[in-house]
């Protein structure tokens, strides 16, 4: 609520929280990202890079989840079309084409999910820094918990994809 509030809102969106991580450094969480400002901000780059990697994977995970449910809706629509096959003799050709399309999409989504799991395993979480400012930032970002949450959601999506495949 200060002099630079509008400038920060243009970059970060609505601010959710702000923390002093040291006497000279500040961490600001916004709707569209985060800002670390201060004299020692560059020293925290490895931690921030890990956090941003998890944010990107998380964002992808959310979009993937939406796409998965669109696929499941298409499958339900196809099932209803198959149940009404006695009303239209041309429905068999339409159903076969739709089933092939959905099968290809499902296969692609399974491959993409495997890549997502692989990327979660390759993102390195740096060790906790020795200085107090780095430790405070490390605690605020909760990298291990963030990775665990994304991993659990990815495993759930894998189960949903398996159910869709059956």
PDB file of N, CA and C in Angstrom, residues 24-98:
ATOM      1  N   UNK A  24      17.712  -6.641   4.539  1.00  0.00           N
ATOM      2  CA  UNK A  24      17.781  -5.902   3.282  1.00  0.00           C
ATOM      3  C   UNK A  24      16.983  -6.544   2.148  1.00  0.00           C
ATOM      4  N   UNK A  25      16.424  -7.724   2.352  1.00  0.00           N
ATOM      5  CA  UNK A  25      15.752  -8.453   1.272  1.00  0.00           C
ATOM      6  C   UNK A  25      14.286  -8.698   1.614  1.00  0.00           C
ATOM      7  N   UNK A  26      13.458  -8.637   0.567  1.00  0.00           N
ATOM      8  CA  UNK A  26      12.019  -8.823   0.741  1.00  0.00           C
ATOM      9  C   UNK A  26      11.508  -9.805  -0.302  1.00  0.00           C
ATOM     10  N   UNK A  27      10.564 -10.634   0.094  1.00  0.00           N
ATOM     11  CA  UNK A  27       9.908 -11.593  -0.784  1.00  0.00           C
ATOM     12  C   UNK A  27       8.438 -11.199  -0.883  1.00  0.00           C
ATOM     13  N   UNK A  28       7.947 -11.017  -2.128  1.00  0.00           N
ATOM     14  CA  UNK A  28       6.555 -10.633  -2.345  1.00  0.00           C
ATOM     15  C   UNK A  28       5.920 -11.676  -3.255  1.00  0.00           C
ATOM     16  N   UNK A  29       4.846 -12.311  -2.770  1.00  0.00           N
ATOM     17  CA  UNK A  29       4.076 -13.262  -3.571  1.00  0.00           C
ATOM     18  C   UNK A  29       2.917 -12.516  -4.212  1.00  0.00           C
ATOM     19  N   UNK A  30       2.760 -12.682  -5.523  1.00  0.00           N
ATOM     20  CA  UNK A  30       1.646 -12.077  -6.227  1.00  0.00           C
ATOM     21  C   UNK A  30       0.853 -13.128  -6.966  1.00  0.00           C
ATOM     22  N   UNK A  31      -0.247 -12.718  -7.528  1.00  0.00           N
ATOM     23  CA  UNK A  31      -1.114 -13.625  -8.281  1.00  0.00           C
ATOM     24  C   UNK A  31      -0.394 -14.192  -9.499  1.00  0.00           C
ATOM     25  N   UNK A  32       0.491 -13.393 -10.125  1.00  0.00           N
ATOM     26  CA  UNK A  32       1.168 -13.801 -11.358  1.00  0.00           C
ATOM     27  C   UNK A  32       2.632 -14.163 -11.166  1.00  0.00           C
ATOM     28  N   UNK A  33       3.117 -14.187  -9.951  1.00  0.00           N
ATOM     29  CA  UNK A  33       4.518 -14.524  -9.746  1.00  0.00           C
ATOM     30  C   UNK A  33       5.002 -14.073  -8.394  1.00  0.00           C
ATOM     31  N   UNK A  34       6.322 -13.993  -8.260  1.00  0.00           N
ATOM     32  CA  UNK A  34       6.908 -13.531  -7.017  1.00  0.00           C
ATOM     33  C   UNK A  34       8.067 -12.612  -7.316  1.00  0.00           C
ATOM     34  N   UNK A  35       8.427 -11.835  -6.332  1.00  0.00           N
ATOM     35  CA  UNK A  35       9.518 -10.874  -6.464  1.00  0.00           C
ATOM     36  C   UNK A  35      10.410 -10.994  -5.246  1.00  0.00           C
ATOM     37  N   UNK A  36      11.693 -11.134  -5.496  1.00  0.00           N
ATOM     38  CA  UNK A  36      12.675 -11.086  -4.427  1.00  0.00           C
ATOM     39  C   UNK A  36      13.521  -9.854  -4.708  1.00  0.00           C
ATOM     40  N   UNK A  37      13.497  -8.910  -3.807  1.00  0.00           N
ATOM     41  CA  UNK A  37      14.216  -7.652  -4.001  1.00  0.00           C
ATOM     42  C   UNK A  37      15.129  -7.396  -2.817  1.00  0.00           C
ATOM     43  N   UNK A  38      16.279  -6.864  -3.114  1.00  0.00           N
ATOM     44  CA  UNK A  38      17.219  -6.519  -2.060  1.00  0.00           C
ATOM     45  C   UNK A  38      18.642  -6.684  -2.524  1.00  0.00           C
ATOM     46  N   UNK A  39      19.547  -6.328  -1.666  1.00  0.00           N
ATOM     47  CA  UNK A  39      20.969  -6.345  -1.999  1.00  0.00           C
ATOM     48  C   UNK A  39      21.494  -7.757  -2.273  1.00  0.00           C
ATOM     49  N   UNK A  40      20.924  -8.751  -1.620  1.00  0.00           N
ATOM     50  CA  UNK A  40      21.423 -10.129  -1.763  1.00  0.00           C
ATOM     51  C   UNK A  40      20.508 -11.010  -2.608  1.00  0.00           C
ATOM     52  N   UNK A  41      19.636 -10.422  -3.398  1.00  0.00           N
ATOM     53  CA  UNK A  41      18.646 -11.193  -4.166  1.00  0.00           C
ATOM     54  C   UNK A  41      19.310 -12.178  -5.126  1.00  0.00           C
ATOM     55  N   UNK A  42      20.420 -11.798  -5.735  1.00  0.00           N
ATOM     56  CA  UNK A  42      21.099 -12.678  -6.702  1.00  0.00           C
ATOM     57  C   UNK A  42      21.626 -13.966  -6.062  1.00  0.00           C
ATOM     58  N   UNK A  43      21.904 -13.920  -4.785  1.00  0.00           N
ATOM     59  CA  UNK A  43      22.442 -15.103  -4.097  1.00  0.00           C
ATOM     60  C   UNK A  43      21.400 -16.225  -3.984  1.00  0.00           C
ATOM     61  N   UNK A  44      20.137 -15.884  -4.180  1.00  0.00           N
ATOM     62  CA  UNK A  44      19.059 -16.859  -4.000  1.00  0.00           C
ATOM     63  C   UNK A  44      18.592 -17.469  -5.321  1.00  0.00           C
ATOM     64  N   UNK A  45      19.310 -17.241  -6.397  1.00  0.00           N
ATOM     65  CA  UNK A  45      18.867 -17.715  -7.714  1.00  0.00           C
ATOM     66  C   UNK A  45      18.637 -19.223  -7.800  1.00  0.00           C
ATOM     67  N   UNK A  46      19.513 -20.079  -7.260  1.00  0.00           N
ATOM     68  CA  UNK A  46      19.250 -21.523  -7.360  1.00  0.00           C
ATOM     69  C   UNK A  46      17.922 -21.940  -6.720  1.00  0.00           C
ATOM     70  N   UNK A  47      17.614 -21.370  -5.575  1.00  0.00           N
ATOM     71  CA  UNK A  47      16.353 -21.683  -4.897  1.00  0.00           C
ATOM     72  C   UNK A  47      15.177 -21.187  -5.734  1.00  0.00           C
ATOM     73  N   UNK A  48      15.286 -19.969  -6.235  1.00  0.00           N
ATOM     74  CA  UNK A  48      14.216 -19.385  -7.040  1.00  0.00           C
ATOM     75  C   UNK A  48      14.013 -20.126  -8.350  1.00  0.00           C
ATOM     76  N   UNK A  49      15.091 -20.583  -8.968  1.00  0.00           N
ATOM     77  CA  UNK A  49      14.969 -21.355 -10.214  1.00  0.00           C
ATOM     78  C   UNK A  49      14.224 -22.668  -9.971  1.00  0.00           C
ATOM     79  N   UNK A  50      14.508 -23.317  -8.862  1.00  0.00           N
ATOM     80  CA  UNK A  50      13.778 -24.540  -8.522  1.00  0.00           C
ATOM     81  C   UNK A  50      12.302 -24.240  -8.299  1.00  0.00           C
ATOM     82  N   UNK A  51      12.034 -23.173  -7.591  1.00  0.00           N
ATOM     83  CA  UNK A  51      10.646 -22.802  -7.315  1.00  0.00           C
ATOM     84  C   UNK A  51       9.900 -22.487  -8.611  1.00  0.00           C
ATOM     85  N   UNK A  52      10.520 -21.732  -9.487  1.00  0.00           N
ATOM     86  CA  UNK A  52       9.887 -21.376 -10.759  1.00  0.00           C
ATOM     87  C   UNK A  52       9.686 -22.620 -11.619  1.00  0.00           C
ATOM     88  N   UNK A  53      10.601 -23.555 -11.571  1.00  0.00           N
ATOM     89  CA  UNK A  53      10.420 -24.816 -12.305  1.00  0.00           C
ATOM     90  C   UNK A  53       9.184 -25.552 -11.804  1.00  0.00           C
ATOM     91  N   UNK A  54       9.024 -25.597 -10.493  1.00  0.00           N
ATOM     92  CA  UNK A  54       7.836 -26.250  -9.934  1.00  0.00           C
ATOM     93  C   UNK A  54       6.563 -25.492 -10.279  1.00  0.00           C
ATOM     94  N   UNK A  55       6.644 -24.165 -10.316  1.00  0.00           N
ATOM     95  CA  UNK A  55       5.469 -23.366 -10.717  1.00  0.00           C
ATOM     96  C   UNK A  55       5.069 -23.685 -12.157  1.00  0.00           C
ATOM     97  N   UNK A  56       6.046 -23.805 -13.031  1.00  0.00           N
ATOM     98  CA  UNK A  56       5.753 -24.115 -14.430  1.00  0.00           C
ATOM     99  C   UNK A  56       5.135 -25.508 -14.552  1.00  0.00           C
ATOM    100  N   UNK A  57       5.680 -26.481 -13.844  1.00  0.00           N
ATOM    101  CA  UNK A  57       5.131 -27.838 -13.872  1.00  0.00           C
ATOM    102  C   UNK A  57       3.719 -27.846 -13.283  1.00  0.00           C
ATOM    103  N   UNK A  58       3.521 -27.085 -12.211  1.00  0.00           N
ATOM    104  CA  UNK A  58       2.208 -26.992 -11.589  1.00  0.00           C
ATOM    105  C   UNK A  58       1.183 -26.387 -12.551  1.00  0.00           C
ATOM    106  N   UNK A  59       1.569 -25.336 -13.229  1.00  0.00           N
ATOM    107  CA  UNK A  59       0.680 -24.703 -14.204  1.00  0.00           C
ATOM    108  C   UNK A  59       0.337 -25.681 -15.333  1.00  0.00           C
ATOM    109  N   UNK A  60       1.341 -26.403 -15.814  1.00  0.00           N
ATOM    110  CA  UNK A  60       1.100 -27.404 -16.842  1.00  0.00           C
ATOM    111  C   UNK A  60       0.167 -28.494 -16.325  1.00  0.00           C
ATOM    112  N   UNK A  61       0.374 -28.896 -15.085  1.00  0.00           N
ATOM    113  CA  UNK A  61      -0.450 -29.941 -14.466  1.00  0.00           C
ATOM    114  C   UNK A  61      -1.918 -29.517 -14.413  1.00  0.00           C
ATOM    115  N   UNK A  62      -2.168 -28.274 -14.073  1.00  0.00           N
ATOM    116  CA  UNK A  62      -3.540 -27.769 -14.018  1.00  0.00           C
ATOM    117  C   UNK A  62      -4.198 -27.813 -15.402  1.00  0.00           C
ATOM    118  N   UNK A  63      -3.465 -27.380 -16.416  1.00  0.00           N
ATOM    119  CA  UNK A  63      -4.002 -27.397 -17.776  1.00  0.00           C
ATOM    120  C   UNK A  63      -4.197 -28.817 -18.290  1.00  0.00           C
ATOM    121  N   UNK A  64      -3.290 -29.698 -17.932  1.00  0.00           N
ATOM    122  CA  UNK A  64      -3.391 -31.100 -18.325  1.00  0.00           C
ATOM    123  C   UNK A  64      -4.650 -31.722 -17.709  1.00  0.00           C
ATOM    124  N   UNK A  65      -4.903 -31.384 -16.452  1.00  0.00           N
ATOM    125  CA  UNK A  65      -6.070 -31.902 -15.743  1.00  0.00           C
ATOM    126  C   UNK A  65      -7.357 -31.481 -16.449  1.00  0.00           C
ATOM    127  N   UNK A  66      -7.428 -30.224 -16.857  1.00  0.00           N
ATOM    128  CA  UNK A  66      -8.597 -29.731 -17.595  1.00  0.00           C
ATOM    129  C   UNK A  66      -8.748 -30.497 -18.901  1.00  0.00           C
ATOM    130  N   UNK A  67      -7.646 -30.694 -19.610  1.00  0.00           N
ATOM    131  CA  UNK A  67      -7.691 -31.421 -20.884  1.00  0.00           C
ATOM    132  C   UNK A  67      -8.117 -32.878 -20.678  1.00  0.00           C
ATOM    133  N   UNK A  68      -7.685 -33.476 -19.589  1.00  0.00           N
ATOM    134  CA  UNK A  68      -8.080 -34.844 -19.280  1.00  0.00           C
ATOM    135  C   UNK A  68      -9.586 -34.942 -19.086  1.00  0.00           C
ATOM    136  N   UNK A  69     -10.165 -33.982 -18.368  1.00  0.00           N
ATOM    137  CA  UNK A  69     -11.609 -34.044 -18.151  1.00  0.00           C
ATOM    138  C   UNK A  69     -12.401 -33.729 -19.416  1.00  0.00           C
ATOM    139  N   UNK A  70     -11.843 -32.930 -20.311  1.00  0.00           N
ATOM    140  CA  UNK A  70     -12.484 -32.735 -21.612  1.00  0.00           C
ATOM    141  C   UNK A  70     -12.479 -34.041 -22.404  1.00  0.00           C
ATOM    142  N   UNK A  71     -11.385 -34.774 -22.321  1.00  0.00           N
ATOM    143  CA  UNK A  71     -11.299 -36.071 -22.994  1.00  0.00           C
ATOM    144  C   UNK A  71     -12.316 -37.049 -22.412  1.00  0.00           C
ATOM    145  N   UNK A  72     -12.440 -37.062 -21.094  1.00  0.00           N
ATOM    146  CA  UNK A  72     -13.405 -37.958 -20.455  1.00  0.00           C
ATOM    147  C   UNK A  72     -14.839 -37.585 -20.841  1.00  0.00           C
ATOM    148  N   UNK A  73     -15.114 -36.294 -20.969  1.00  0.00           N
ATOM    149  CA  UNK A  73     -16.445 -35.858 -21.433  1.00  0.00           C
ATOM    150  C   UNK A  73     -16.705 -36.333 -22.857  1.00  0.00           C
ATOM    151  N   UNK A  74     -15.690 -36.228 -23.713  1.00  0.00           N
ATOM    152  CA  UNK A  74     -15.834 -36.711 -25.092  1.00  0.00           C
ATOM    153  C   UNK A  74     -16.098 -38.218 -25.116  1.00  0.00           C
ATOM    154  N   UNK A  75     -15.447 -38.940 -24.207  1.00  0.00           N
ATOM    155  CA  UNK A  75     -15.659 -40.390 -24.145  1.00  0.00           C
ATOM    156  C   UNK A  75     -17.089 -40.708 -23.695  1.00  0.00           C
ATOM    157  N   UNK A  76     -17.606 -39.949 -22.733  1.00  0.00           N
ATOM    158  CA  UNK A  76     -18.988 -40.158 -22.290  1.00  0.00           C
ATOM    159  C   UNK A  76     -19.976 -39.855 -23.409  1.00  0.00           C
ATOM    160  N   UNK A  77     -19.716 -38.814 -24.167  1.00  0.00           N
ATOM    161  CA  UNK A  77     -20.561 -38.470 -25.300  1.00  0.00           C
ATOM    162  C   UNK A  77     -20.535 -39.589 -26.351  1.00  0.00           C
ATOM    163  N   UNK A  78     -19.356 -40.149 -26.571  1.00  0.00           N
ATOM    164  CA  UNK A  78     -19.224 -41.267 -27.520  1.00  0.00           C
ATOM    165  C   UNK A  78     -20.016 -42.480 -27.033  1.00  0.00           C
ATOM    166  N   UNK A  79     -19.967 -42.751 -25.730  1.00  0.00           N
ATOM    167  CA  UNK A  79     -20.723 -43.885 -25.192  1.00  0.00           C
ATOM    168  C   UNK A  79     -22.222 -43.683 -25.395  1.00  0.00           C
ATOM    169  N   UNK A  80     -22.694 -42.461 -25.164  1.00  0.00           N
ATOM    170  CA  UNK A  80     -24.120 -42.179 -25.375  1.00  0.00           C
ATOM    171  C   UNK A  80     -24.501 -42.322 -26.847  1.00  0.00           C
ATOM    172  N   UNK A  81     -23.605 -41.922 -27.727  1.00  0.00           N
ATOM    173  CA  UNK A  81     -23.854 -42.080 -29.168  1.00  0.00           C
ATOM    174  C   UNK A  81     -23.934 -43.557 -29.527  1.00  0.00           C
ATOM    175  N   UNK A  82     -23.075 -44.367 -28.929  1.00  0.00           N
ATOM    176  CA  UNK A  82     -23.087 -45.804 -29.203  1.00  0.00           C
ATOM    177  C   UNK A  82     -24.366 -46.455 -28.678  1.00  0.00           C
ATOM    178  N   UNK A  83     -24.866 -45.963 -27.560  1.00  0.00           N
ATOM    179  CA  UNK A  83     -26.093 -46.528 -26.989  1.00  0.00           C
ATOM    180  C   UNK A  83     -27.306 -46.243 -27.874  1.00  0.00           C
ATOM    181  N   UNK A  84     -27.223 -45.159 -28.634  1.00  0.00           N
ATOM    182  CA  UNK A  84     -28.332 -44.797 -29.527  1.00  0.00           C
ATOM    183  C   UNK A  84     -28.054 -45.232 -30.972  1.00  0.00           C
ATOM    184  N   UNK A  85     -27.249 -46.266 -31.148  1.00  0.00           N
ATOM    185  CA  UNK A  85     -26.844 -46.701 -32.488  1.00  0.00           C
ATOM    186  C   UNK A  85     -28.006 -47.236 -33.312  1.00  0.00           C
ATOM    187  N   UNK A  86     -29.035 -47.729 -32.677  1.00  0.00           N
ATOM    188  CA  UNK A  86     -30.152 -48.288 -33.434  1.00  0.00           C
ATOM    189  C   UNK A  86     -30.986 -47.208 -34.134  1.00  0.00           C
ATOM    190  N   UNK A  87     -30.784 -45.934 -33.761  1.00  0.00           N
ATOM    191  CA  UNK A  87     -31.543 -44.844 -34.378  1.00  0.00           C
ATOM    192  C   UNK A  87     -30.928 -44.360 -35.690  1.00  0.00           C
ATOM    193  N   UNK A  88     -29.641 -44.547 -35.846  1.00  0.00           N
ATOM    194  CA  UNK A  88     -28.939 -44.051 -37.040  1.00  0.00           C
ATOM    195  C   UNK A  88     -27.986 -45.130 -37.542  1.00  0.00           C
ATOM    196  N   UNK A  89     -28.200 -45.649 -38.741  1.00  0.00           N
ATOM    197  CA  UNK A  89     -27.317 -46.714 -39.246  1.00  0.00           C
ATOM    198  C   UNK A  89     -25.906 -46.219 -39.587  1.00  0.00           C
ATOM    199  N   UNK A  90     -25.727 -44.919 -39.774  1.00  0.00           N
ATOM    200  CA  UNK A  90     -24.407 -44.372 -40.115  1.00  0.00           C
ATOM    201  C   UNK A  90     -23.551 -44.083 -38.883  1.00  0.00           C
ATOM    202  N   UNK A  91     -24.088 -44.356 -37.723  1.00  0.00           N
ATOM    203  CA  UNK A  91     -23.383 -44.022 -36.494  1.00  0.00           C
ATOM    204  C   UNK A  91     -22.119 -44.877 -36.313  1.00  0.00           C
ATOM    205  N   UNK A  92     -22.067 -46.056 -36.868  1.00  0.00           N
ATOM    206  CA  UNK A  92     -20.905 -46.934 -36.700  1.00  0.00           C
ATOM    207  C   UNK A  92     -19.656 -46.292 -37.283  1.00  0.00           C
ATOM    208  N   UNK A  93     -19.766 -45.678 -38.437  1.00  0.00           N
ATOM    209  CA  UNK A  93     -18.621 -45.015 -39.062  1.00  0.00           C
ATOM    210  C   UNK A  93     -18.178 -43.835 -38.207  1.00  0.00           C
ATOM    211  N   UNK A  94     -19.145 -43.064 -37.711  1.00  0.00           N
ATOM    212  CA  UNK A  94     -18.828 -41.903 -36.873  1.00  0.00           C
ATOM    213  C   UNK A  94     -18.172 -42.341 -35.557  1.00  0.00           C
ATOM    214  N   UNK A  95     -18.710 -43.406 -34.980  1.00  0.00           N
ATOM    215  CA  UNK A  95     -18.170 -43.900 -33.710  1.00  0.00           C
ATOM    216  C   UNK A  95     -16.749 -44.411 -33.893  1.00  0.00           C
ATOM    217  N   UNK A  96     -16.487 -45.142 -34.956  1.00  0.00           N
ATOM    218  CA  UNK A  96     -15.128 -45.650 -35.199  1.00  0.00           C
ATOM    219  C   UNK A  96     -14.132 -44.512 -35.359  1.00  0.00           C
ATOM    220  N   UNK A  97     -14.513 -43.476 -36.112  1.00  0.00           N
ATOM    221  CA  UNK A  97     -13.617 -42.332 -36.303  1.00  0.00           C
ATOM    222  C   UNK A  97     -13.373 -41.615 -34.978  1.00  0.00           C
ATOM    223  N   UNK A  98     -14.426 -41.405 -34.208  1.00  0.00           N
ATOM    224  CA  UNK A  98     -14.286 -40.722 -32.920  1.00  0.00           C
ATOM    225  C   UNK A  98     -13.463 -41.554 -31.944  1.00  0.00           C
TER     226      UNK A  98
END
